[in-house]
Amino acid sequence: MTLKEIAERAGVSRGTVDRVMKNRGGVNPETEKRVRRIVEESGYTPNRAGVALVRSKRPMVVGVITNSIGNPFFEEVYRGVEEALGEYRDYGFSVLRREIKGYDVEEQISAMRSLFDQVDGLVFTPIDDAKIAREIGVYAAAGKPAVTVTADVEGSDRVLYVGCDYYKSGQTAAKITALATGGQGEVAIVTGSFKMLGHNDRVRGFRSVLKDTDLRVAEILECNDDDKTAYEKTARLLKNRPALCAVYVAAAGVAGTVEAVAESGVPLFIIANDLIPATREYVRQGRVLATIDQQPARQGYAALKNMFDILLGERPANERFYTDLAIRMQYNI
Amino acid sequence: MTLKEIAERAGVSRGTVDRVMKNRGGVNPETEKRVRRIVEESGYTPNRAGVALVRSKRPMVVGVITNSIGNPFFEEVYRGVEEALGEYRDYGFSVLRREIKGYDVEEQISAMRSLFDQVDGLVFTPIDDAKIAREIGVYAAAGKPAVTVTADVEGSDRVLYVGCDYYKSGQTAAKITALATGGQGEVAIVTGSFKMLGHNDRVRGFRSVLKDTDLRVAEILECNDDDKTAYEKTARLLKNRPALCAVYVAAAGVAGTVEAVAESGVPLFIIANDLIPATREYVRQGRVLATIDQQPARQGYAALKNMFDILLGERPANERFYTDLAIRMQYNI
DNA sequence: CTGAAAGCGCTTACAG
DNA sequence: CTGAAAGCGCTTACAG
């Protein structure tokens, strides 16, 4: 079924059908009703190749902000973005990227504003802060949808969140920890930041599973995603608690933790999250027992692809899209 | 860069550029050289939306044979096929499906032949048999590419294999088994068929990792992917070997194995492969400790998408595309 | 050996 | 309130 056929059946021109379908107004109510009925009955949807060709005159542009400076995890997310772009570039889409460092609210807002006039929609990893939510509102008011990737922000108008379930990711890590230790002994947790929603969710998930075992959390260390801090705090802890049997690294800081453990000579199990090159290497070597992978490249890919569909007028089925969590160990890394 | 621009720069018509790019011949050697140089220099690739629109007059059709009758695993593969189709239908592609049951060479060949005249390419899960390889050769000779999904066949002209690395999948299962048992005791293996390449690779991978532990394989049972057989053989074994500490189910037959273990009352760890609804439920309940997921839906999706690209003239970068192996346990199922 | 034209399905001004 | 036409980038006959 094509636009032309619809128009013929309704006895009008393609222009009129278009006016009806896009709710552009200025159509005789009788005519509109007739057209609408025929569209419904035939289940017509516009052919995407036809639409794409027209759009290629002035491609739609999606703004993408990545916290990738000095953070290889977000390079992975962006790899997925590029993959989706490669598939859809010819269909009239492009991407405008801004790279920022870390989680500074003002810097993130400034990136959002600098992109505003040039883009039709925004994909980014928000800091969970009311100011960011408000800025998303500015985009929404201008008809520019926002999709959050990897992390979400409370109470905003973002159309879709693409990322993992952090609570489950902590639970999964605990399950592996229990298996390795026989479910007995003391565990330390190295977390990223107490201010990050996802990190806290992981810790909560981890603890919830430990309740059913004889494992206890000896201490929880905040490293601010910094390897040096992770190293120092872990090293100090290991001196005071030689009886530890495992360390759970809930965010970044894996390399620092691994180093401290190696120097201590204590035979600990290290369980991590996420799959950056350094962690992959540690798992391969057996220095990290397992890592819980949230598939960042798939997140970037899905975020962008969904954004394209949203710009084409399709609403996502669900406001959250969770990527699977995969446990990776020595042989499936 | 568009065809039109290329034609203008070369001072010829679009038709002539097309003749050069498709190697259709009948072009003055001088002209051809000039066009080719300009195409190279500009890095021109045809716009896919434009190509799609023309192709929509007569869509290309991909034949898909699935061994899905009575086998939920292949329903998952087909879900992925449908997802890819949903994305690419408007770009001038369609699918013609044949469903068959099990692994009968003659039945598979007959499905291949019945599809031959109606399709431009074939996606299927081959039996590892020389007759099948020969039949792929018939397709290849007619310029109809074949992509194998989930399983591969030796010595054929298939263009691409999309599936997992079975050896690694067995290794990964062994790693989990070792972790759960403390690396000591006796393990039974329930395999599908000694005639299936993938099943044997899994068993080999499993054994290779066990060598570094104090785990021993007590017995290896062939169940022909049948739950009843799995149940009977496992039940019998458990009577003779009450000291078993784990069972590795290398293919189908999980439900039968689980039942036999439950009845025996012996507290065994069960480690499985693949993620069908039944297995998911067992993992959720804790009756199966872990399963190694090869992501069948992604396999179907990638197989079809790659086939579309192949039909458009792109050769895949590699002749094998491995989907990731994910360990799934109670909290990430 | 080569070019001009039609047409794939759509959207976008423009004319009335 | 409505339609005719141009054009997006490509391929496919067809004419010469």
Short mmCIF file of N, CA, C and O (backbone and C1' of nucleotides) in Angstrom, two decimals, chain D residues 3-15:
data_model
loop_
_atom_site.label_atom_id
_atom_site.label_comp_id
_atom_site.label_asym_id
_atom_site.label_seq_id
_atom_site.Cartn_x
_atom_site.Cartn_y
_atom_site.Cartn_z
P DG D 3 -7.84 17.30 -4.30
"O5'" DG D 3 -6.85 17.81 -5.42
"C5'" DG D 3 -7.33 18.76 -6.36
"C4'" DG D 3 -6.20 19.23 -7.22
"C3'" DG D 3 -5.29 18.11 -7.72
"O3'" DG D 3 -4.94 18.41 -9.06
"C1'" DG D 3 -4.00 19.68 -6.51
P DA D 4 -4.29 17.28 -9.96
"O5'" DA D 4 -3.16 18.11 -10.69
"C5'" DA D 4 -3.23 19.54 -10.69
"C4'" DA D 4 -1.88 20.09 -11.10
"C3'" DA D 4 -0.99 19.11 -11.85
"O3'" DA D 4 -0.13 19.86 -12.69
"C1'" DA D 4 -0.04 19.55 -9.73
P DA D 5 0.99 19.12 -13.53
"O5'" DA D 5 2.30 19.48 -12.71
"C5'" DA D 5 2.49 20.81 -12.25
"C4'" DA D 5 3.86 20.94 -11.64
"C3'" DA D 5 4.92 20.04 -12.29
"O3'" DA D 5 6.15 20.74 -12.26
"C1'" DA D 5 4.74 19.51 -10.01
P DA D 6 7.39 20.26 -13.11
"O5'" DA D 6 8.60 20.50 -12.10
"C5'" DA D 6 8.49 21.52 -11.11
"C4'" DA D 6 9.40 21.18 -9.96
"C3'" DA D 6 10.66 20.39 -10.37
"O3'" DA D 6 11.76 20.91 -9.65
"C1'" DA D 6 9.48 19.17 -8.74
P DG D 7 13.27 20.54 -10.10
"O5'" DG D 7 13.71 19.58 -8.92
"C5'" DG D 7 13.47 19.97 -7.57
"C4'" DG D 7 13.71 18.78 -6.69
"C3'" DG D 7 14.84 17.86 -7.21
"O3'" DG D 7 15.71 17.56 -6.15
"C1'" DG D 7 12.91 16.62 -6.75
P DC D 8 17.22 17.13 -6.42
"O5'" DC D 8 17.50 16.15 -5.22
"C5'" DC D 8 17.16 16.49 -3.87
"C4'" DC D 8 16.92 15.21 -3.13
"C3'" DC D 8 17.77 14.05 -3.62
"O3'" DC D 8 18.98 14.00 -2.85
"C1'" DC D 8 15.47 13.39 -3.28
P DG D 9 20.40 13.87 -3.54
"O5'" DG D 9 20.46 12.34 -3.97
"C5'" DG D 9 20.45 11.35 -2.96
"C4'" DG D 9 20.42 9.99 -3.62
"C3'" DG D 9 21.48 9.81 -4.71
"O3'" DG D 9 22.13 8.58 -4.48
"C1'" DG D 9 19.34 9.28 -5.55
P DC D 10 23.24 8.03 -5.51
"O5'" DC D 10 22.40 6.96 -6.32
"C5'" DC D 10 22.06 5.75 -5.66
"C4'" DC D 10 20.89 5.09 -6.36
"C3'" DC D 10 21.23 4.34 -7.64
"O3'" DC D 10 21.56 2.99 -7.28
"C1'" DC D 10 19.13 5.50 -7.77
P DT D 11 22.17 2.03 -8.41
"O5'" DT D 11 20.88 1.60 -9.26
"C5'" DT D 11 19.87 0.85 -8.62
"C4'" DT D 11 18.79 0.52 -9.63
"C3'" DT D 11 19.27 -0.32 -10.81
"O3'" DT D 11 18.26 -1.29 -11.02
"C1'" DT D 11 18.23 1.65 -11.61
P DT D 12 18.55 -2.56 -11.94
"O5'" DT D 12 17.35 -2.46 -12.97
"C5'" DT D 12 16.19 -1.71 -12.63
"C4'" DT D 12 15.42 -1.38 -13.88
"C3'" DT D 12 15.73 -2.25 -15.08
"O3'" DT D 12 14.52 -2.48 -15.78
"C1'" DT D 12 16.11 0.00 -15.63
P DA D 13 14.38 -3.81 -16.67
"O5'" DA D 13 15.30 -3.50 -17.93
"C5'" DA D 13 14.81 -3.66 -19.20
"C4'" DA D 13 13.84 -2.56 -19.57
"C3'" DA D 13 13.73 -2.38 -21.07
"O3'" DA D 13 12.41 -2.01 -21.44
"C1'" DA D 13 14.73 -0.45 -20.09
P DC D 14 12.02 -2.26 -23.01
"O5'" DC D 14 12.56 -0.92 -23.72
"C5'" DC D 14 12.04 0.33 -23.32
"C4'" DC D 14 12.78 1.42 -24.06
"C3'" DC D 14 13.08 1.07 -25.54
"O3'" DC D 14 12.60 2.12 -26.35
"C1'" DC D 14 15.02 1.88 -24.45
P DA D 15 12.56 1.87 -27.92
"O5'" DA D 15 13.23 3.20 -28.44
"C5'" DA D 15 13.32 4.35 -27.60
"C4'" DA D 15 14.47 5.19 -28.09
"C3'" DA D 15 14.77 5.05 -29.58
"O3'" DA D 15 15.02 6.34 -30.12
"C1'" DA D 15 16.71 4.55 -28.33
#
